[in-house]
Amino acid sequence: GQTVAAFAIVGSLIFVGIQSRQASKASELATLQVMQERFDGFRRMVVADMDLVDLYDRGLRDPVELDDTELVRFRLMIFIAVEGAQASFLVKDHSERAQRHFEALDLLFVRTMGTPGGRAWLAMFSNTLHPDFVSHMNKVLSSAPMSRIVTKEDWIAALNTLASEEVELGKAK
């Protein structure tokens, strides 16, 4: 009787552990999806506002040239971009689509963070990021040359990859 009860308790604990792990993973994915949606909103906002495009570009090239207010705005803009890239990095192993999305954005993101403004931001605020993402960024940036600009061709390549992914996703529905 006690042996059966012990097995039942152990079985129940294993079941609860599995359920808890699945709930935790679902919660993590939901959080990362919200971060990704926030990043997508940020991209749309910046593209729609030429003043923000100019501020973002100047901040990446030489953040020292920004006034105090611009520097705060630039720092927050980079934070949102980094948060989206980090979310993409953290979910990349969950599906093929997530992996393709990450690969499309990662090259562009590395070029962005390879700028003086991007490197300075990462140096100052990497302690706010997931350690695996920081490790990834440090690894790729250690071999990347300092970039003064993300070229139009870099943007076009990344956007074309994302557009083709969206077309594939539409066909799958």
XYZ file of N, CA and C in Angstrom:
519
model
N 0.803 -1.187 0.000
C 0.000 0.000 0.000
C 0.849 1.255 0.000
N 1.901 1.251 0.874
C 2.753 2.442 0.954
C 3.589 2.602 -0.322
N 3.961 1.487 -0.916
C 4.754 1.546 -2.145
C 3.921 2.169 -3.266
N 2.675 1.745 -3.363
C 1.782 2.303 -4.382
C 1.579 3.799 -4.135
N 1.370 4.167 -2.877
C 1.195 5.582 -2.531
C 2.457 6.381 -2.871
N 3.630 5.824 -2.591
C 4.889 6.511 -2.899
C 5.021 6.718 -4.402
N 4.708 5.670 -5.195
C 4.765 5.806 -6.653
C 3.766 6.843 -7.146
N 2.589 6.863 -6.537
C 1.573 7.837 -6.929
C 2.043 9.257 -6.639
N 2.678 9.447 -5.500
C 3.195 10.779 -5.139
C 4.303 11.197 -6.096
N 5.245 10.278 -6.359
C 6.348 10.581 -7.283
C 5.779 10.891 -8.668
N 4.822 10.089 -9.123
C 4.191 10.336 -10.421
C 3.511 11.692 -10.475
N 2.818 12.026 -9.392
C 2.143 13.332 -9.330
C 3.156 14.472 -9.370
N 4.254 14.340 -8.657
C 5.291 15.378 -8.646
C 5.918 15.542 -10.029
N 6.158 14.435 -10.706
C 6.715 14.510 -12.063
C 5.728 15.223 -12.984
N 4.446 14.848 -12.886
C 3.416 15.478 -13.708
C 3.343 16.979 -13.446
N 3.331 17.367 -12.189
C 3.277 18.792 -11.823
C 4.521 19.520 -12.348
N 5.665 18.869 -12.247
C 6.903 19.476 -12.750
C 6.850 19.721 -14.251
N 6.347 18.732 -14.985
C 6.235 18.879 -16.445
C 5.247 19.989 -16.788
N 4.104 19.999 -16.122
C 3.094 21.027 -16.365
C 3.653 22.419 -16.053
N 4.381 22.510 -14.959
C 4.969 23.794 -14.566
C 5.976 24.266 -15.607
N 6.788 23.349 -16.115
C 7.786 23.693 -17.118
C 7.109 24.171 -18.403
N 6.048 23.484 -18.808
C 5.332 23.883 -20.012
C 4.674 25.246 -19.842
N 4.112 25.494 -18.684
C 3.489 26.798 -18.424
C 4.542 27.901 -18.423
N 5.688 27.609 -17.859
C 6.784 28.580 -17.825
C 7.265 28.900 -19.236
N 7.401 27.870 -20.069
C 7.846 28.056 -21.455
C 6.813 28.873 -22.232
N 5.532 28.590 -22.023
C 4.475 29.337 -22.704
C 4.493 30.808 -22.284
N 4.718 31.046 -21.010
C 4.798 32.410 -20.504
C 6.003 33.139 -21.104
N 7.125 32.452 -21.184
C 8.340 33.039 -21.763
C 8.104 33.396 -23.227
N 7.492 32.495 -23.989
C 7.219 32.763 -25.403
C 6.263 33.938 -25.570
N 5.256 34.034 -24.708
C 4.307 35.151 -24.783
C 5.018 36.472 -24.510
N 5.898 36.481 -23.526
C 6.664 37.687 -23.206
C 7.550 38.085 -24.380
N 8.219 37.103 -24.964
C 9.095 37.389 -26.097
C 8.291 37.874 -27.304
N 7.084 37.355 -27.477
C 6.241 37.813 -28.576
C 5.853 39.276 -28.371
N 5.545 39.652 -27.147
C 5.220 41.048 -26.848
C 6.428 41.938 -27.149
N 7.619 41.474 -26.773
C 8.832 42.251 -27.060
C 9.017 42.413 -28.568
N 8.773 41.343 -29.325
C 8.912 41.403 -30.774
C 7.894 42.352 -31.383
N 6.663 42.327 -30.888
C 5.631 43.238 -31.381
C 5.997 44.690 -31.075
N 6.580 44.902 -29.920
C 7.032 46.256 -29.551
C 8.119 46.728 -30.507
N 9.044 45.820 -30.849
C 10.111 46.142 -31.793
C 9.528 46.465 -33.169
N 8.556 45.680 -33.619
C 7.923 45.940 -34.911
C 7.249 47.314 -34.913
N 6.587 47.662 -33.810
C 5.981 48.983 -33.687
C 7.024 50.090 -33.721
N 8.152 49.837 -33.085
C 9.256 50.805 -33.093
C 9.747 51.034 -34.515
N 9.943 49.948 -35.247
C 10.421 50.088 -36.634
C 9.449 50.925 -37.446
N 8.166 50.652 -37.320
C 7.167 51.411 -38.072
C 7.185 52.892 -37.678
N 7.327 53.157 -36.390
C 7.343 54.530 -35.885
C 8.543 55.292 -36.445
N 9.711 54.679 -36.412
C 10.920 55.356 -36.885
C 10.821 55.629 -38.378
N 10.373 54.651 -39.137
C 10.274 54.811 -40.587
C 9.312 55.931 -40.955
N 8.257 56.100 -40.187
C 7.233 57.098 -40.496
C 7.638 58.521 -40.121
N 8.698 58.694 -39.370
C 9.072 60.016 -38.853
C 10.514 60.342 -39.259
N 10.664 61.246 -40.206
C 11.998 61.585 -40.717
C 12.913 62.148 -39.629
N 12.351 62.852 -38.646
C 13.182 63.364 -37.558
C 13.782 62.214 -36.740
N 12.983 61.156 -36.518
C 13.504 59.990 -35.792
C 14.540 59.239 -36.622
N 14.301 59.154 -37.930
C 15.296 58.517 -38.813
C 16.616 59.267 -38.695
N 16.549 60.588 -38.750
C 17.757 61.403 -38.656
C 18.439 61.228 -37.296
N 17.661 61.265 -36.226
C 18.221 61.100 -34.879
C 18.881 59.732 -34.738
N 18.214 58.693 -35.190
C 18.741 57.325 -35.089
C 20.051 57.209 -35.871
N 20.055 57.744 -37.080
C 21.252 57.692 -37.923
C 22.408 58.461 -37.291
N 22.131 59.670 -36.826
C 23.203 60.470 -36.193
C 23.709 59.811 -34.916
N 22.789 59.224 -34.144
C 23.187 58.551 -32.913
C 24.065 57.343 -33.168
N 23.744 56.579 -34.209
C 24.581 55.423 -34.543
C 25.971 55.855 -34.982
N 26.035 56.937 -35.754
C 27.327 57.393 -36.289
C 28.214 58.020 -35.214
N 27.620 58.892 -34.404
C 28.426 59.602 -33.409
C 27.524 60.133 -32.292
N 27.237 59.318 -31.273
C 26.309 59.744 -30.222
C 26.803 60.943 -29.422
N 28.077 61.210 -29.436
C 28.632 62.348 -28.698
C 28.119 63.666 -29.262
N 27.758 63.651 -30.534
C 27.278 64.872 -31.179
C 25.822 65.203 -30.841
N 25.119 64.292 -30.177
C 23.722 64.534 -29.824
C 23.632 65.409 -28.584
N 22.585 66.253 -28.526
C 22.381 67.010 -27.292
C 21.760 66.068 -26.249
N 21.599 66.538 -25.030
C 21.152 65.669 -23.934
C 19.786 65.019 -24.214
N 18.847 65.804 -24.719
C 17.519 65.258 -25.012
C 17.584 64.228 -26.128
N 18.339 64.546 -27.176
C 18.489 63.595 -28.278
C 19.162 62.309 -27.806
N 20.118 62.434 -26.931
C 20.827 61.261 -26.428
C 19.876 60.338 -25.655
N 18.989 60.908 -24.867
C 18.004 60.098 -24.141
C 17.084 59.397 -25.138
N 16.601 60.128 -26.119
C 15.720 59.527 -27.124
C 16.435 58.415 -27.893
N 17.685 58.676 -28.276
C 18.461 57.670 -29.006
C 18.675 56.424 -28.147
N 19.014 56.634 -26.887
C 19.252 55.502 -25.985
C 18.005 54.629 -25.862
N 16.836 55.265 -25.752
C 15.584 54.507 -25.659
C 15.249 53.808 -26.974
N 15.537 54.462 -28.094
C 15.299 53.832 -29.393
C 16.170 52.582 -29.548
N 17.418 52.690 -29.191
C 18.322 51.531 -29.283
C 17.838 50.432 -28.336
N 17.390 50.809 -27.150
C 16.910 49.799 -26.208
C 15.768 48.989 -26.816
N 14.824 49.664 -27.465
C 13.702 48.953 -28.079
C 14.196 48.046 -29.199
N 15.129 48.535 -30.005
C 15.685 47.714 -31.088
C 16.413 46.497 -30.523
N 17.192 46.704 -29.473
C 17.935 45.606 -28.860
C 16.971 44.601 -28.231
N 15.940 45.098 -27.590
C 14.946 44.220 -26.980
C 14.306 43.314 -28.031
N 13.998 43.860 -29.196
C 13.420 43.055 -30.274
C 14.402 42.035 -30.814
N 15.648 42.450 -30.988
C 16.675 41.517 -31.473
C 16.920 40.413 -30.455
N 16.917 40.783 -29.193
C 17.109 39.794 -28.131
C 15.950 38.791 -28.123
N 14.734 39.270 -28.285
C 13.578 38.368 -28.328
C 13.710 37.402 -29.490
N 14.121 37.920 -30.633
C 14.320 37.065 -31.806
C 15.396 36.020 -31.537
N 16.466 36.424 -30.879
C 17.552 35.496 -30.533
C 17.058 34.404 -29.583
N 16.291 34.797 -28.588
C 15.874 33.838 -27.558
C 14.850 32.817 -28.053
N 14.085 33.155 -29.093
C 13.088 32.201 -29.598
C 13.535 31.489 -30.874
N 14.732 31.789 -31.359
C 15.171 31.245 -32.643
C 15.188 29.729 -32.703
N 15.362 29.061 -31.587
C 15.439 27.599 -31.585
C 14.073 26.926 -31.450
N 12.998 27.713 -31.389
C 11.658 27.146 -31.179
C 10.970 26.704 -32.467
N 11.392 27.270 -33.610
C 10.770 26.872 -34.879
C 11.671 27.285 -36.036
N 11.413 26.681 -37.202
C 12.171 27.055 -38.400
C 11.911 28.506 -38.766
N 10.657 28.921 -38.646
C 10.293 30.305 -38.973
C 11.038 31.283 -38.068
N 11.086 30.976 -36.784
C 11.799 31.846 -35.839
C 13.285 31.887 -36.174
N 13.853 30.765 -36.586
C 15.277 30.715 -36.958
C 15.539 31.592 -38.184
N 14.669 31.483 -39.197
C 14.844 32.302 -40.412
C 14.693 33.789 -40.089
N 13.729 34.112 -39.245
C 13.508 35.508 -38.848
C 14.755 36.048 -38.145
N 15.297 35.274 -37.229
C 16.497 35.686 -36.516
C 17.660 35.887 -37.480
N 17.870 34.941 -38.379
C 19.002 35.035 -39.310
C 18.885 36.259 -40.210
N 17.667 36.591 -40.621
C 17.462 37.764 -41.473
C 17.792 39.049 -40.731
N 17.360 39.118 -39.495
C 17.579 40.342 -38.727
C 18.973 40.426 -38.118
N 19.585 39.287 -37.825
C 20.837 39.301 -37.083
C 21.950 40.017 -37.838
N 22.089 39.768 -39.119
C 23.146 40.417 -39.888
C 22.976 41.934 -39.860
N 21.748 42.378 -40.084
C 21.470 43.816 -40.049
C 21.699 44.380 -38.653
N 21.247 43.653 -37.643
C 21.401 44.123 -36.275
C 22.872 44.219 -35.892
N 23.658 43.240 -36.309
C 25.098 43.274 -36.007
C 25.739 44.483 -36.678
N 25.330 44.775 -37.909
C 25.867 45.966 -38.576
C 25.464 47.228 -37.822
N 24.230 47.259 -37.325
C 23.759 48.424 -36.565
C 24.552 48.559 -35.272
N 24.714 47.455 -34.549
C 25.439 47.512 -33.281
C 26.947 47.656 -33.486
N 27.413 47.444 -34.712
C 28.827 47.637 -35.011
C 29.208 49.096 -35.195
N 28.218 49.977 -35.165
C 28.492 51.412 -35.280
C 29.008 51.935 -33.940
N 29.618 53.107 -33.952
C 30.066 53.675 -32.669
C 28.937 53.804 -31.651
N 27.761 54.265 -32.083
C 26.631 54.417 -31.161
C 26.125 53.080 -30.649
N 26.068 52.091 -31.523
C 25.612 50.763 -31.120
C 26.576 50.112 -30.138
N 27.870 50.196 -30.433
C 28.870 49.600 -29.535
C 28.883 50.297 -28.174
N 28.741 51.611 -28.192
C 28.729 52.354 -26.925
C 27.520 51.951 -26.085
N 26.343 51.834 -26.739
C 25.148 51.437 -26.011
C 25.334 50.060 -25.402
N 25.832 49.124 -26.188
C 26.008 47.759 -25.699
C 27.002 47.718 -24.537
N 28.055 48.501 -24.621
C 29.043 48.540 -23.537
C 28.421 49.065 -22.241
N 27.541 50.039 -22.360
C 26.952 50.639 -21.163
C 25.799 49.838 -20.578
N 25.015 49.169 -21.428
C 23.759 48.589 -20.958
C 23.661 47.075 -21.123
N 24.755 46.406 -21.435
C 24.677 44.954 -21.639
C 24.240 44.220 -20.369
N 24.435 44.838 -19.213
C 24.012 44.191 -17.961
C 22.494 44.098 -17.828
N 21.745 44.752 -18.715
C 20.282 44.679 -18.680
C 19.742 43.585 -19.607
N 20.654 42.887 -20.293
C 20.257 41.911 -21.307
C 20.496 40.477 -20.845
N 19.885 39.547 -21.542
C 20.061 38.120 -21.252
C 21.521 37.747 -21.527
N 22.167 37.021 -20.612
C 23.592 36.690 -20.773
C 23.909 35.943 -22.072
N 23.019 35.077 -22.544
C 23.280 34.355 -23.798
C 23.274 35.304 -24.988
N 22.382 36.284 -24.954
C 22.331 37.269 -26.035
C 23.583 38.147 -26.009
N 23.994 38.561 -24.827
C 25.216 39.374 -24.702
C 26.418 38.587 -25.221
N 26.485 37.323 -24.872
C 27.576 36.476 -25.345
C 27.578 36.396 -26.869
N 26.394 36.217 -27.448
C 26.272 36.182 -28.914
C 26.758 37.490 -29.524
N 26.286 38.606 -28.988
C 26.674 39.911 -29.528
C 28.172 40.140 -29.399
N 28.731 39.828 -28.235
C 30.171 40.013 -28.056
C 30.968 39.163 -29.033
N 30.493 37.945 -29.270
C 31.190 37.043 -30.190
C 31.179 37.599 -31.614
N 30.004 37.988 -32.096
C 29.945 38.469 -33.477
C 30.586 39.845 -33.634
N 30.482 40.684 -32.632
C 31.089 42.014 -32.745
C 32.604 41.975 -32.595
N 33.119 40.945 -31.916
C 34.576 40.872 -31.746
C 35.275 40.650 -33.084
N 34.582 40.043 -34.040
C 35.192 39.820 -35.349
C 34.652 40.769 -36.409
N 33.707 41.616 -36.037
C 33.116 42.549 -37.000
C 33.901 43.862 -36.998
N 34.139 44.399 -38.180
C 34.819 45.704 -38.223
C 33.879 46.788 -37.706
N 34.461 47.883 -37.221
C 33.656 49.024 -36.807
C 32.950 49.552 -38.049
N 31.668 49.681 -37.969
C 30.856 50.110 -39.095
C 30.375 51.525 -38.820
N 30.530 52.384 -39.765
C 30.041 53.759 -39.602
C 28.595 53.884 -40.051
N 28.172 52.943 -40.863
C 26.829 53.063 -41.416
C 26.301 51.684 -41.782
N 25.019 51.525 -41.682
C 24.346 50.353 -42.226
C 23.894 50.797 -43.612
N 24.378 50.118 -44.636
C 24.116 50.568 -45.998
C 22.690 50.271 -46.438
N 22.289 50.952 -47.485
C 20.981 50.724 -48.076
C 20.862 49.264 -48.518
N 21.951 48.715 -49.048
C 21.946 47.316 -49.499
C 21.706 46.357 -48.326
N 22.283 46.675 -47.149
C 22.050 45.842 -45.962
C 20.562 45.819 -45.615
N 19.937 46.998 -45.649
C 18.516 47.095 -45.326
C 17.675 46.337 -46.346
N 17.991 46.518 -47.614
C 17.218 45.861 -48.674
C 17.311 44.343 -48.538
N 18.513 43.825 -48.295
C 18.685 42.370 -48.156
C 17.861 41.832 -46.987
N 17.912 42.515 -45.853
C 17.165 42.054 -44.676
C 15.664 42.142 -44.918
N 15.209 43.230 -45.515
C 13.775 43.391 -45.765
C 13.275 42.378 -46.797
N 14.085 42.099 -47.812
C 13.685 41.085 -48.798
C 13.556 39.710 -48.152
N 14.466 39.389 -47.259
C 14.392 38.099 -46.570
C 13.127 38.027 -45.733
N 12.835 39.094 -45.003
C 11.621 39.108 -44.183
C 10.365 39.052 -45.049
N 10.369 39.758 -46.176
C 9.203 39.753 -47.066
C 8.966 38.359 -47.641
N 10.035 37.671 -48.030
C 9.856 36.329 -48.587
C 9.345 35.370 -47.511
N 9.764 35.602 -46.266
C 9.276 34.772 -45.154
C 7.784 35.001 -44.955
N 7.330 36.250 -45.044
C 5.910 36.550 -44.872
C 5.080 35.933 -46.000
N 5.630 35.913 -47.220
C 4.926 35.287 -48.335
C 4.788 33.797 -48.068
N 5.871 33.153 -47.620
C 5.811 31.721 -47.286
C 4.779 31.463 -46.201
N 4.748 32.331 -45.184
C 3.799 32.164 -44.093
C 2.369 32.296 -44.616
N 2.116 33.225 -45.532
C 0.804 33.406 -46.115
C 0.359 32.185 -46.917
N 1.295 31.550 -47.606
C 0.983 30.336 -48.373
C 0.647 29.186 -47.454
N 1.276 29.155 -46.277
C 1.067 28.052 -45.340
C -0.311 28.092 -44.712
N -0.950 29.266 -44.712
C -2.262 29.400 -44.058
C -3.336 28.740 -44.815
